[in-house]
Amino acid sequence: MAPEASTSTSHRSVEVLVSKLRRRQVVGSREAALETVKVLRQVVSRAKFSNIDQLVGLIRSIGKRLVDAQPKEHTVGNTVRKILHHIREEYNTATKGTATVGSSSRAVFSIANFVLQGQPRKHTVAQRSEVTTSIRENDPDDPDSFAKTLKPVLMEAIQDVLDELETVYDNVSKNAKDHIHSDEIILTIGHSKTVEAFLKSAAHYHSYTVIVAETSPSYSGHEMARNLSSAGISTFLVPDSSIYAIMSRVNKVILGAHAILANGGMFAITGSLLASSAARVHSVPIVVCAGQFKITPLWNLYHEFGALDFADPSSVLGFEEGVLVEREVEVLNPYYDYVSPEMVDVFITNDGDHPPSSIYRLIKETYDDEDHEL
Amino acid sequence: MSPPSLPVQPPNGPNPDSRPPLKAQKEMTKAERRELQEKQRAAKAAAKTAGTSQPNQKPATKQPPVPIGSTGAPKKGGRPADPAPPRTPMLPAGRQPRDAKLVSTLAETGPMNARGLRIFSHFGLPKPVSLAKGDIHPVILRLALQFSDFKITGANARCIATLTAFKTVIQDYITPPNTTLSRHLMTHLSPQISHLVAARPMSVTMGNAIRQLKLEISGSDIDLPEQDAKNALCQKIDNYVRDRIMVADQVIEETAGSKIKDGDIILTYARSSVVEKVLLGAHSEGRRFSVIVVDSRPMLEGKRLLSVLTEADIQCSYLLLPALGSVITEVSMVLVGAHSIHSNGSVYSRAGTALVAMLAKQHSVPVVVCCETYKFSEGVQLDSFTKNELAPLGDKFASFPLTKPREALMLVNGPNLEILNPLYDLTPPTSISAVVTEVGVIPPNSISSIPLALGRLL
């Protein structure tokens, strides 16, 4: 029920992003999140609405279209949820709580409410606008007044989200030097920019060694090894087959995540399950570095196939090797692994360090219940 | 960074016994001479500590023949008689490997970038096969080249190839006067063995076979005419191959094959000759099962197994090691081979086997190791570091997919970057459910009782 309040220009930008997502032209979860924020910022700045429900409905419908375009890219949905959460918060502050928005869930007696009641609000929203008392909704004489008074506040909130996304790497690496010490041997797999920033930041204070596993068939480990070694960190590049062999010498395993699930588990690049299992066997702590925008209100109880995303099988068994095989062979190239919460020791996010058992609380604080299903 | 070039040196490294030509010394300035002296002194010290001795190409030299390495790090459990392979010390990142100048430059770059981990230093890099002394039999030369190029791989294949080559050497051998075959033949064979070891470190199977051969040689009858003695030895070698390898494989094939039921999904890793025989045998018996072949760098041997299996019309899947977590829940049994097995039951096998066994155990999938008794190795290895081998750098096995541009890959060492490709790893006995040998199916902890059962015939 998108109101006709959306102008044709913002529609176009949404269409562009939808098609980019569908064609997987947006590479990387952070990129997807940034694009989403920019599009939503444009939408909100151009939107015409006379009450909050219209705006929320508009954003929800746009969010639904974006998520449907690429359901595997969870950060898109997370960003939409975060913006909705901020919008509702700003609105509540602006109206001093006289009007409650979408609060049907509050009436439900659920453990979610217990959690919320016990928590002091982490971010007290500063009073931004002075004209709080004069917000009138659904004013027939001046339909734009509501929107006009609220928009600056909303734009600032969205800008907050954008800033947070842009400073993810710096914030995650803030305490890197406390996590990594001198002469430690760190194992990592694949190429995660968050982990790379984390390791480079720690290298300013201590000298240590990193072992990077190649992570076939994408071989993203090579890129990681190149970046780390050119930053002056002494690096070893090993194939995935030797992860168990070297694990007895490794002090910590640091992984990146694609998405962090509500139960504290995560989707990560294939090979993460092997590395974390081997680390568990050798009692090596497992650290996951990810931005907070990756925390998803999703559960994965039944699928071992991670996000059920498969990549091109020709990197596993090339088409030129078809002569090798006489009859049909099934070639698998799953892109993600599901790592259960028992495997992970700590999530290091731009919001602080959290054990997997408190991810559900983060979700409660960052997103609103009614947005879990867009 | 390129190693600083040193003045005139023999191509195989600084020879402690020789001096650089005096002509060069006279031409150098005093400072240069002093510098050269320092370098040589450092080189000597480094050579002593590193304990390498380069294969020497000069025929008239006081040095002992082809490397009898005396490195500090222990190489293999319990085989002091055989020469240990020489090991170049693993240098800090940034050095070009397998260069004769390595030893001398080690001392210079030691303090700089010293954090290049020394825990991997005993792995050493594979060296190119040097020009041999004149005494090496051409069959051995050929075999050594095949080993160093990885044309013959696998514990069984290498052992059989070695023994076949030795048969030729023995037949061509002529006892010199004033000595007997039983005493001299072994001295004749030693440099051949060393040459093979220089090409690629000796496998446990080769070691066990050679030890058995030595026993036979020293026990051969002095009164026999030479040709008869040689024929007898060749016959013994044939018997060894037949009994300990061929027949053993057949028994294992039947025993392990009986564990495979219709509708099973068997998972195997890389390529084991025994597992290949088991799967083909079970299929020819009429059992209908499917196979998942898991493969990994650096050698990507699974492709060969895949082509053999598909030719036999067995339903196969193929995937790389990181994808293992996605399929392990559907697997009914894991079948792997071994390079060798230790007395505590830990299996020394292709790198990656430990990961497969660990994950299978976590998902309650039985892990069955197929291993002949001649692969038993005395002693206990605690982790994969005690003894291992590195594959040569670069794309030797053409194992990178063509879809990946070569510029995106790191194929050579760089500053601060070192590439390691260990070929083996150690699977602890806790991850293994059973070991199938030709004397039966045994739990991994009972391995040490087998030699007793065989009458100490290791």
Coordinates of C-alpha atoms in Angstrom, one line a residue, chain A:
Chain A
M1 CA 0.0 0.0 0.0
A2 CA 2.6 2.4 -1.0
P3 CA 1.1 5.9 -1.1
E4 CA 1.5 7.9 -4.2
A5 CA 3.6 10.2 -2.1
S6 CA 6.8 8.7 -3.6
T7 CA 7.9 10.8 -6.6
S8 CA 9.1 9.3 -9.8
T9 CA 12.7 10.0 -9.1
S10 CA 12.9 8.1 -5.9
H11 CA 11.1 5.3 -7.6
R12 CA 13.8 5.2 -10.2
S13 CA 16.6 5.0 -7.7
V14 CA 14.8 2.2 -6.0
E15 CA 14.4 0.4 -9.4
V16 CA 18.1 0.9 -10.1
L17 CA 19.1 -0.6 -6.8
V18 CA 16.7 -3.5 -7.2
S19 CA 18.1 -4.5 -10.5
K20 CA 21.7 -4.1 -9.3
L21 CA 20.9 -6.4 -6.4
R22 CA 19.2 -8.9 -8.6
R23 CA 22.1 -9.0 -11.0
R24 CA 24.6 -9.2 -8.1
Q25 CA 26.3 -6.1 -9.3
V26 CA 26.6 -4.9 -5.8
V27 CA 29.5 -6.7 -4.4
G28 CA 30.0 -7.0 -0.6
S29 CA 27.6 -6.7 2.3
R30 CA 28.8 -3.2 3.3
E31 CA 28.4 -1.9 -0.2
A32 CA 24.9 -3.2 -0.3
A33 CA 24.1 -1.6 3.0
L34 CA 25.6 1.7 1.9
E35 CA 23.6 1.7 -1.3
T36 CA 20.4 0.9 0.6
V37 CA 20.9 3.8 3.0
K38 CA 21.5 6.2 0.2
V39 CA 18.4 5.1 -1.6
L40 CA 16.3 5.3 1.5
R41 CA 17.7 8.8 2.3
Q42 CA 16.6 9.9 -1.1
V43 CA 13.2 8.4 -0.7
V44 CA 12.6 9.9 2.7
S45 CA 13.8 13.4 1.6
R46 CA 11.3 13.3 -1.3
A47 CA 8.4 11.6 0.4
K48 CA 5.2 13.3 1.1
F49 CA 3.3 11.9 4.1
S50 CA 0.9 13.2 6.6
N51 CA 1.3 10.7 9.3
I52 CA 3.9 8.4 10.5
D53 CA 2.2 5.2 9.3
Q54 CA 2.4 6.3 5.7
L55 CA 6.1 6.8 5.9
V56 CA 6.7 3.5 7.7
G57 CA 4.5 1.8 5.2
L58 CA 6.4 3.4 2.3
I59 CA 9.7 2.3 3.6
R60 CA 8.5 -1.2 4.4
S61 CA 7.2 -1.7 0.9
I62 CA 10.5 -0.5 -0.6
G63 CA 12.4 -2.6 1.8
K64 CA 10.4 -5.6 0.9
R65 CA 11.2 -5.1 -2.8
L66 CA 14.9 -4.7 -2.1
V67 CA 15.0 -7.8 0.1
D68 CA 13.1 -9.8 -2.5
A69 CA 15.5 -8.8 -5.2
Q70 CA 18.4 -10.4 -3.3
P71 CA 17.3 -12.5 -0.3
K72 CA 20.8 -13.8 0.3
E73 CA 22.1 -10.3 1.0
H74 CA 20.9 -9.9 4.5
T75 CA 22.5 -6.5 5.1
V76 CA 19.9 -4.8 2.8
G77 CA 17.1 -5.9 5.1
N78 CA 19.0 -5.1 8.2
T79 CA 19.6 -1.6 7.0
V80 CA 16.0 -1.0 6.3
R81 CA 15.1 -2.3 9.7
K82 CA 17.6 -0.1 11.3
I83 CA 16.3 3.0 9.6
L84 CA 12.7 2.1 10.5
H85 CA 13.8 1.7 14.1
H86 CA 15.5 5.1 14.0
I87 CA 12.5 6.7 12.4
R88 CA 10.1 5.4 15.0
E89 CA 12.5 6.5 17.7
E90 CA 12.8 10.0 16.4
Y91 CA 9.1 10.2 16.0
N92 CA 8.5 9.0 19.5
T93 CA 10.9 11.5 20.9
A94 CA 9.4 14.3 18.8
T95 CA 5.9 13.6 19.9
K96 CA 7.1 13.0 23.4
G97 CA 5.5 9.7 23.4
T98 CA 1.9 11.0 23.1
A99 CA 1.4 9.0 20.0
T100 CA 2.6 5.5 19.8
V101 CA 3.5 4.0 16.5
G102 CA 2.8 0.4 15.6
S103 CA 2.8 -0.6 19.2
S104 CA 0.6 -3.6 18.8
S105 CA 3.3 -5.8 19.9
R106 CA 3.8 -4.0 23.2
A107 CA 0.5 -5.3 24.4
V108 CA 1.6 -8.9 24.0
F109 CA 2.9 -10.5 27.1
S110 CA 6.2 -11.9 25.8
I111 CA 9.7 -12.3 27.0
A112 CA 10.7 -9.7 24.5
N113 CA 9.0 -7.1 26.7
F114 CA 10.8 -8.3 29.8
V115 CA 14.1 -7.8 28.0
L116 CA 13.1 -4.3 26.9
Q117 CA 11.9 -3.3 30.3
G118 CA 15.2 -4.3 31.9
Q119 CA 17.4 -2.5 29.5
P120 CA 18.5 1.1 29.9
R121 CA 18.3 2.6 26.5
K122 CA 21.8 2.8 25.2
H123 CA 21.4 5.8 23.0
T124 CA 19.3 8.6 24.4
V125 CA 18.1 10.5 21.5
A126 CA 19.1 14.1 21.9
Q127 CA 16.3 16.7 21.5
R128 CA 16.9 17.9 18.0
S129 CA 13.9 20.0 17.1
E130 CA 12.4 22.7 19.2
V131 CA 9.0 22.5 17.6
T132 CA 8.1 19.2 19.1
T133 CA 4.7 20.3 20.5
S134 CA 3.4 21.6 17.3
I135 CA 3.5 18.4 15.4
R136 CA 0.1 17.7 14.0
E137 CA -0.7 14.6 12.1
N138 CA -3.3 14.4 9.4
D139 CA -3.9 18.1 9.3
P140 CA -6.4 18.7 6.5
D141 CA -5.4 22.3 6.0
D142 CA -1.7 21.8 5.8
P143 CA -0.9 18.2 4.8
D144 CA 2.8 18.9 4.5
S145 CA 3.3 20.3 8.0
F146 CA 3.8 17.0 9.6
A147 CA 6.3 15.9 7.0
K148 CA 8.1 19.2 7.0
T149 CA 8.6 19.3 10.8
L150 CA 9.8 15.7 11.0
K151 CA 12.0 15.5 8.0
P152 CA 15.1 17.2 9.3
V153 CA 15.2 15.0 12.3
L154 CA 14.7 11.9 10.1
M155 CA 17.5 13.0 7.8
E156 CA 19.8 13.3 10.6
A157 CA 18.9 9.9 11.9
I158 CA 19.6 8.4 8.5
Q159 CA 22.8 10.3 8.3
D160 CA 23.8 8.6 11.6
V161 CA 23.2 5.2 10.1
L162 CA 25.3 6.2 7.1
D163 CA 28.1 7.4 9.3
E164 CA 28.0 4.3 11.3
L165 CA 28.4 2.2 8.2
E166 CA 31.2 4.3 6.9
T167 CA 33.2 4.0 10.1
V168 CA 32.7 0.3 10.6
Y169 CA 36.3 -0.7 10.0
D170 CA 37.7 1.9 12.3
N171 CA 35.4 1.0 15.1
V172 CA 35.9 -2.7 14.9
S173 CA 39.6 -2.2 15.0
K174 CA 39.5 0.1 18.0
N175 CA 40.4 -2.6 20.5
A176 CA 42.4 -4.7 18.2
K177 CA 45.6 -4.2 20.2
D178 CA 44.0 -5.7 23.2
H179 CA 43.0 -8.8 21.4
I180 CA 46.2 -9.6 19.7
H181 CA 49.6 -9.7 21.4
S182 CA 53.2 -9.9 20.4
D183 CA 54.4 -13.1 18.8
E184 CA 51.0 -14.6 18.5
I185 CA 50.1 -16.7 15.6
I186 CA 46.7 -15.9 14.1
L187 CA 44.8 -18.0 11.6
T188 CA 42.4 -16.5 9.2
I189 CA 40.6 -17.6 6.1
G190 CA 39.3 -15.9 3.0
H191 CA 39.3 -12.2 2.5
S192 CA 37.3 -10.1 4.9
K193 CA 37.9 -6.4 4.9
T194 CA 36.8 -6.1 8.5
V195 CA 39.4 -8.7 9.6
E196 CA 42.0 -7.1 7.4
A197 CA 41.4 -3.7 9.1
F198 CA 41.5 -5.4 12.5
L199 CA 44.8 -7.1 11.9
K200 CA 46.4 -4.1 10.3
S201 CA 45.4 -2.0 13.3
A202 CA 46.9 -4.5 15.8
A203 CA 50.1 -4.6 13.7
H204 CA 50.7 -0.9 14.6
Y205 CA 51.3 -2.0 18.2
H206 CA 52.6 -5.5 18.2
S207 CA 54.5 -7.7 15.8
Y208 CA 52.9 -11.1 15.2
T209 CA 52.3 -13.6 12.5
V210 CA 49.3 -14.4 10.4
I211 CA 48.6 -17.7 8.7
V212 CA 46.1 -17.3 5.9
A213 CA 44.3 -20.2 4.4
E214 CA 43.7 -20.1 0.7
T215 CA 40.0 -20.9 0.8
S216 CA 39.4 -22.6 -2.4
P217 CA 37.8 -22.3 -4.8
S218 CA 37.6 -18.6 -4.6
Y219 CA 41.2 -18.3 -3.4
S220 CA 40.4 -15.1 -1.7
G221 CA 43.1 -15.9 0.8
H222 CA 45.7 -14.9 -1.7
E223 CA 44.3 -11.4 -1.8
M224 CA 44.3 -11.2 2.0
A225 CA 47.8 -12.5 2.2
R226 CA 49.0 -9.9 -0.3
N227 CA 47.3 -7.1 1.6
L228 CA 48.6 -8.2 4.9
S229 CA 52.2 -8.8 3.8
S230 CA 52.3 -5.4 2.1
A231 CA 51.2 -3.9 5.4
G232 CA 54.3 -5.3 7.0
I233 CA 52.7 -8.3 8.8
S234 CA 54.6 -11.5 8.4
T235 CA 52.3 -13.8 6.6
F236 CA 52.1 -17.4 5.7
L237 CA 49.9 -18.7 3.0
V238 CA 48.8 -22.3 3.3
P239 CA 46.2 -24.4 1.4
D240 CA 43.1 -25.4 3.3
S241 CA 44.2 -28.9 3.6
S242 CA 46.8 -28.0 6.2
I243 CA 44.4 -26.2 8.6
Y244 CA 44.3 -29.1 11.0
A245 CA 48.1 -29.6 10.7
I246 CA 49.0 -26.1 11.8
M247 CA 46.2 -25.6 14.3
S248 CA 48.3 -27.0 17.1
R249 CA 50.6 -23.9 16.8
V250 CA 47.9 -21.3 16.3
N251 CA 46.9 -19.0 19.2
K252 CA 43.7 -17.5 17.8
V253 CA 41.4 -17.9 14.9
I254 CA 39.9 -14.7 13.5
L255 CA 37.1 -15.1 11.0
G256 CA 34.8 -12.8 9.1
A257 CA 31.1 -13.2 8.8
H258 CA 28.6 -12.8 6.0
A259 CA 25.6 -12.6 8.4
I260 CA 25.2 -13.1 12.1
L261 CA 22.0 -14.9 13.0
A262 CA 19.6 -14.4 15.9
N263 CA 20.8 -17.5 17.8
G264 CA 24.4 -16.4 17.7
G265 CA 25.4 -18.6 14.8
M266 CA 26.6 -17.1 11.6
F267 CA 26.9 -17.6 7.9
A268 CA 30.5 -17.3 6.7
I269 CA 32.6 -18.3 3.7
T270 CA 33.0 -22.0 3.1
G271 CA 35.9 -23.3 5.1
S272 CA 34.8 -21.4 8.2
L273 CA 33.2 -24.6 9.6
L274 CA 36.4 -26.6 9.0
A275 CA 38.6 -23.9 10.7
S276 CA 36.3 -23.5 13.7
S277 CA 35.9 -27.2 14.2
A278 CA 39.6 -27.8 14.1
A279 CA 40.1 -24.8 16.5
R280 CA 37.5 -26.3 18.9
V281 CA 39.4 -29.6 18.9
H282 CA 42.6 -27.8 19.8
S283 CA 40.9 -25.4 22.2
V284 CA 41.9 -22.4 20.2
P285 CA 39.6 -19.3 20.7
I286 CA 37.6 -18.3 17.8
V287 CA 37.0 -14.6 17.2
V288 CA 34.6 -13.2 14.6
C289 CA 34.9 -9.6 13.4
A290 CA 31.8 -8.1 11.8
G291 CA 30.0 -4.9 11.6
Q292 CA 26.8 -4.6 13.5
F293 CA 24.9 -4.2 10.3
K294 CA 25.3 -7.9 9.7
I295 CA 23.2 -9.0 12.7
T296 CA 20.1 -10.4 11.2
P297 CA 16.9 -11.4 12.9
L298 CA 16.9 -14.8 11.2
W299 CA 17.1 -18.4 12.5
N300 CA 18.8 -21.3 10.8
L301 CA 17.7 -24.5 12.5
Y302 CA 17.4 -26.9 9.6
H303 CA 19.8 -26.1 6.8
E304 CA 23.4 -27.2 6.8
F305 CA 23.9 -25.6 3.4
G306 CA 24.4 -22.1 4.9
A307 CA 22.6 -19.5 2.9
L308 CA 21.9 -22.1 0.2
D309 CA 23.9 -20.0 -2.2
F310 CA 26.0 -21.8 -4.8
A311 CA 28.7 -20.4 -7.0
D312 CA 30.1 -21.4 -10.3
P313 CA 31.2 -25.0 -10.4
S314 CA 33.8 -24.4 -13.1
S315 CA 36.2 -23.2 -10.4
V316 CA 35.9 -26.6 -8.8
L317 CA 36.1 -28.8 -11.9
G318 CA 36.7 -26.7 -15.0
F319 CA 34.8 -27.4 -18.2
E320 CA 38.0 -28.1 -19.9
E321 CA 38.4 -31.1 -17.7
G322 CA 35.2 -32.6 -18.9
V323 CA 37.2 -35.2 -20.8
L324 CA 38.4 -36.5 -17.5
V325 CA 35.0 -37.8 -16.6
E326 CA 33.1 -40.4 -18.5
R327 CA 29.7 -39.9 -17.1
E328 CA 27.9 -37.2 -15.2
V329 CA 29.5 -35.9 -12.1
E330 CA 27.8 -33.7 -9.6
V331 CA 30.1 -30.8 -8.7
L332 CA 29.2 -28.7 -5.7
N333 CA 30.4 -25.2 -4.9
P334 CA 28.5 -23.9 -1.9
Y335 CA 29.4 -20.3 -1.1
Y336 CA 28.6 -20.2 2.6
D337 CA 29.0 -22.4 5.7
Y338 CA 26.8 -22.3 8.7
V339 CA 28.8 -22.1 11.9
S340 CA 26.8 -22.8 15.1
P341 CA 26.9 -20.5 18.1
E342 CA 28.9 -23.1 20.1
M343 CA 31.8 -22.6 17.8
V344 CA 32.2 -18.9 18.3
D345 CA 33.7 -17.3 21.3
V346 CA 33.2 -13.7 20.7
F347 CA 31.8 -11.3 18.1
I348 CA 33.7 -8.1 17.7
T349 CA 31.5 -5.5 16.2
N350 CA 31.7 -1.7 15.8
D351 CA 29.3 -1.7 18.8
G352 CA 31.6 -3.6 21.1
D353 CA 32.4 -7.2 21.9
H354 CA 29.6 -9.6 22.4
P355 CA 29.4 -13.4 23.1
P356 CA 27.0 -15.3 20.9
S357 CA 24.6 -15.7 23.7
S358 CA 23.7 -12.0 23.8
I359 CA 23.1 -11.5 20.1
Y360 CA 19.4 -11.8 20.6
R361 CA 19.5 -8.9 23.0
L362 CA 21.3 -6.8 20.4
I363 CA 18.6 -7.6 17.9
K364 CA 16.0 -6.5 20.4
E365 CA 17.7 -3.2 20.8
T366 CA 18.6 -2.5 17.3
Y367 CA 15.5 -3.5 15.4
D368 CA 11.8 -3.4 16.1
D369 CA 9.8 -6.6 16.4
E370 CA 7.3 -5.8 13.8
D371 CA 10.1 -5.3 11.2
H372 CA 11.5 -8.8 11.4
E373 CA 9.2 -9.8 8.6
L374 CA 9.4 -7.0 6.1

